[in-house]
GROMACS .gro file of C-alpha atoms in nm:
model
  183
    1UNK     CA    1  -0.019   0.015   0.003
    2UNK     CA    2   0.278   0.213   0.078
    3UNK     CA    3   0.431   0.189  -0.244
    4UNK     CA    4   0.113   0.259  -0.444
    5UNK     CA    5   0.094   0.593  -0.260
    6UNK     CA    6   0.441   0.665  -0.333
    7UNK     CA    7   0.380   0.555  -0.699
    8UNK     CA    8   0.091   0.773  -0.707
    9UNK     CA    9   0.248   1.051  -0.601
   10UNK     CA   10   0.548   1.040  -0.826
   11UNK     CA   11   0.323   0.955  -1.147
   12UNK     CA   12   0.104   1.238  -1.063
   13UNK     CA   13   0.368   1.500  -1.021
   14UNK     CA   14   0.578   1.374  -1.317
   15UNK     CA   15   0.309   1.352  -1.560
   16UNK     CA   16   0.190   1.699  -1.433
   17UNK     CA   17   0.546   1.866  -1.501
   18UNK     CA   18   0.645   1.639  -1.815
   19UNK     CA   19   0.346   1.731  -2.003
   20UNK     CA   20   0.366   2.076  -2.196
   21UNK     CA   21   0.006   2.149  -2.295
   22UNK     CA   22  -0.220   2.054  -2.009
   23UNK     CA   23  -0.070   2.023  -1.684
   24UNK     CA   24  -0.358   1.878  -1.477
   25UNK     CA   25  -0.436   1.522  -1.453
   26UNK     CA   26  -0.755   1.386  -1.296
   27UNK     CA   27  -0.602   1.108  -1.115
   28UNK     CA   28  -0.613   1.081  -0.740
   29UNK     CA   29  -0.440   0.924  -0.473
   30UNK     CA   30  -0.762   0.763  -0.423
   31UNK     CA   31  -0.765   0.612  -0.802
   32UNK     CA   32  -0.428   0.407  -0.672
   33UNK     CA   33  -0.571   0.299  -0.336
   34UNK     CA   34  -0.916   0.178  -0.499
   35UNK     CA   35  -0.857   0.070  -0.874
   36UNK     CA   36  -0.679  -0.282  -0.980
   37UNK     CA   37  -0.425  -0.290  -1.237
   38UNK     CA   38  -0.658  -0.273  -1.538
   39UNK     CA   39  -0.891   0.001  -1.386
   40UNK     CA   40  -0.583   0.195  -1.327
   41UNK     CA   41  -0.414   0.142  -1.651
   42UNK     CA   42  -0.750   0.248  -1.845
   43UNK     CA   43  -0.772   0.561  -1.586
   44UNK     CA   44  -0.435   0.674  -1.714
   45UNK     CA   45  -0.544   0.609  -2.082
   46UNK     CA   46  -0.845   0.778  -2.034
   47UNK     CA   47  -0.671   1.111  -1.893
   48UNK     CA   48  -0.422   1.064  -2.240
   49UNK     CA   49  -0.686   1.001  -2.486
   50UNK     CA   50  -0.941   1.304  -2.322
   51UNK     CA   51  -0.670   1.523  -2.424
   52UNK     CA   52  -0.695   1.436  -2.783
   53UNK     CA   53  -0.333   1.386  -2.812
   54UNK     CA   54  -0.281   1.207  -3.191
   55UNK     CA   55   0.027   1.053  -3.352
   56UNK     CA   56   0.158   1.372  -3.473
   57UNK     CA   57   0.175   1.575  -3.155
   58UNK     CA   58   0.331   1.316  -2.950
   59UNK     CA   59   0.635   1.453  -2.974
   60UNK     CA   60   0.555   1.756  -2.778
   61UNK     CA   61   0.583   1.550  -2.424
   62UNK     CA   62   0.882   1.430  -2.257
   63UNK     CA   63   0.925   1.063  -2.123
   64UNK     CA   64   0.793   0.869  -1.954
   65UNK     CA   65   0.466   1.019  -2.078
   66UNK     CA   66   0.574   0.988  -2.423
   67UNK     CA   67   0.634   0.604  -2.401
   68UNK     CA   68   0.287   0.608  -2.248
   69UNK     CA   69   0.086   0.851  -2.508
   70UNK     CA   70   0.264   0.566  -2.765
   71UNK     CA   71   0.132   0.274  -2.604
   72UNK     CA   72  -0.165   0.396  -2.533
   73UNK     CA   73  -0.243   0.503  -2.920
   74UNK     CA   74  -0.147   0.147  -2.982
   75UNK     CA   75  -0.361  -0.012  -2.719
   76UNK     CA   76  -0.673   0.191  -2.848
   77UNK     CA   77  -0.602   0.092  -3.240
   78UNK     CA   78  -0.551  -0.251  -3.160
   79UNK     CA   79  -0.856  -0.284  -2.930
   80UNK     CA   80  -1.071  -0.096  -3.183
   81UNK     CA   81  -0.981  -0.284  -3.493
   82UNK     CA   82  -0.681  -0.529  -3.431
   83UNK     CA   83  -0.299  -0.481  -3.500
   84UNK     CA   84  -0.369  -0.390  -3.898
   85UNK     CA   85  -0.580  -0.106  -3.783
   86UNK     CA   86  -0.240   0.017  -3.573
   87UNK     CA   87  -0.069  -0.028  -3.863
   88UNK     CA   88  -0.268   0.104  -4.132
   89UNK     CA   89  -0.386   0.427  -3.929
   90UNK     CA   90  -0.172   0.719  -3.846
   91UNK     CA   91  -0.086   0.556  -3.529
   92UNK     CA   92   0.131   0.331  -3.739
   93UNK     CA   93   0.355   0.643  -3.840
   94UNK     CA   94   0.505   0.560  -3.480
   95UNK     CA   95   0.567   0.209  -3.540
   96UNK     CA   96   0.900   0.253  -3.455
   97UNK     CA   97   0.878   0.481  -3.144
   98UNK     CA   98   0.597   0.256  -3.041
   99UNK     CA   99   0.890  -0.049  -3.049
  100UNK     CA  100   1.104   0.161  -2.888
  101UNK     CA  101   0.854   0.256  -2.586
  102UNK     CA  102   0.746  -0.118  -2.554
  103UNK     CA  103   1.139  -0.186  -2.563
  104UNK     CA  104   1.160   0.091  -2.261
  105UNK     CA  105   0.909  -0.045  -2.058
  106UNK     CA  106   1.039  -0.416  -2.088
  107UNK     CA  107   0.736  -0.531  -2.239
  108UNK     CA  108   0.907  -0.816  -2.422
  109UNK     CA  109   0.577  -0.986  -2.526
  110UNK     CA  110   0.497  -0.683  -2.752
  111UNK     CA  111   0.818  -0.592  -2.866
  112UNK     CA  112   0.816  -0.948  -3.041
  113UNK     CA  113   0.461  -0.921  -3.190
  114UNK     CA  114   0.569  -0.610  -3.353
  115UNK     CA  115   0.915  -0.741  -3.455
  116UNK     CA  116   0.729  -1.015  -3.633
  117UNK     CA  117   0.477  -0.772  -3.798
  118UNK     CA  118   0.800  -0.588  -3.967
  119UNK     CA  119   0.921  -0.932  -4.109
  120UNK     CA  120   0.583  -0.928  -4.310
  121UNK     CA  121   0.739  -0.600  -4.480
  122UNK     CA  122   1.014  -0.545  -4.744
  123UNK     CA  123   1.350  -0.527  -4.545
  124UNK     CA  124   1.142  -0.514  -4.238
  125UNK     CA  125   1.076  -0.172  -4.302
  126UNK     CA  126   0.721  -0.011  -4.255
  127UNK     CA  127   0.689   0.352  -4.413
  128UNK     CA  128   0.653   0.633  -4.179
  129UNK     CA  129   0.396   0.776  -4.399
  130UNK     CA  130   0.034   0.677  -4.358
  131UNK     CA  131  -0.032   0.704  -4.721
  132UNK     CA  132   0.267   0.518  -4.810
  133UNK     CA  133   0.225   0.263  -4.587
  134UNK     CA  134  -0.141   0.189  -4.700
  135UNK     CA  135  -0.012   0.175  -5.059
  136UNK     CA  136   0.257  -0.105  -4.996
  137UNK     CA  137  -0.001  -0.325  -4.818
  138UNK     CA  138  -0.207  -0.293  -5.091
  139UNK     CA  139   0.065  -0.357  -5.342
  140UNK     CA  140   0.160  -0.668  -5.144
  141UNK     CA  141  -0.204  -0.782  -5.094
  142UNK     CA  142  -0.229  -0.761  -5.487
  143UNK     CA  143   0.052  -0.963  -5.536
  144UNK     CA  144  -0.090  -1.251  -5.329
  145UNK     CA  145  -0.371  -1.500  -5.449
  146UNK     CA  146  -0.684  -1.595  -5.244
  147UNK     CA  147  -0.544  -1.855  -5.020
  148UNK     CA  148  -0.213  -1.624  -4.959
  149UNK     CA  149  -0.451  -1.316  -4.834
  150UNK     CA  150  -0.617  -1.575  -4.627
  151UNK     CA  151  -0.264  -1.689  -4.468
  152UNK     CA  152  -0.200  -1.342  -4.382
  153UNK     CA  153  -0.514  -1.278  -4.227
  154UNK     CA  154  -0.436  -1.588  -4.008
  155UNK     CA  155  -0.089  -1.459  -3.943
  156UNK     CA  156  -0.276  -1.114  -3.800
  157UNK     CA  157  -0.542  -1.286  -3.590
  158UNK     CA  158  -0.240  -1.501  -3.431
  159UNK     CA  159  -0.081  -1.181  -3.365
  160UNK     CA  160  -0.410  -1.053  -3.223
  161UNK     CA  161  -0.458  -1.322  -3.001
  162UNK     CA  162  -0.096  -1.309  -2.903
  163UNK     CA  163  -0.176  -0.923  -2.781
  164UNK     CA  164  -0.467  -1.005  -2.603
  165UNK     CA  165  -0.368  -1.308  -2.409
  166UNK     CA  166  -0.105  -1.058  -2.291
  167UNK     CA  167  -0.284  -0.729  -2.173
  168UNK     CA  168  -0.226  -0.790  -1.831
  169UNK     CA  169   0.144  -0.793  -1.880
  170UNK     CA  170   0.136  -0.471  -2.080
  171UNK     CA  171  -0.048  -0.290  -1.781
  172UNK     CA  172   0.186  -0.444  -1.550
  173UNK     CA  173   0.496  -0.337  -1.748
  174UNK     CA  174   0.362   0.021  -1.802
  175UNK     CA  175   0.255   0.076  -1.448
  176UNK     CA  176   0.624  -0.054  -1.336
  177UNK     CA  177   0.812   0.161  -1.572
  178UNK     CA  178   0.619   0.472  -1.457
  179UNK     CA  179   0.674   0.394  -1.096
  180UNK     CA  180   1.070   0.316  -1.183
  181UNK     CA  181   1.127   0.635  -1.388
  182UNK     CA  182   0.900   0.883  -1.203
  183UNK     CA  183   1.136   1.146  -1.068
   0.00000   0.00000   0.00000
């Protein structure tokens, strides 16, 4: 309980200080005392997404908040439409930054998933531009026959299952990272 109180105080002060746009979070010590890991993770996610932070303005923030933003954006996209939505939408513009954030929080399960997805692209490279990435995906898909397309869908579905099966670890790693990196 003492660690949670220390973590919450540090988290609130660091997020408040490191954010350059809106310095006030609506997270209280009571949230840390009364919410389980999942509730706390999504409370923080709600705080981040309520600010209308998009993939193109994440760089305005500092770590650890910036890493949290990349992870929350990824999680929202995947929760809404799977990993393919994360990749095809503007969130995929920050694929490498998200991968780096996952590495920094030591979410190795997710690093492996994203690294595996990279291998599906020529030379393991996903264009940073949304339009270029979508065009490349369309070109790759147009070269496949129906059986190959089904196989790709199965591969993405397998990655989605891996993602969802490890969600508790993502929550744990994210909260642990914040606890260890708050000054």
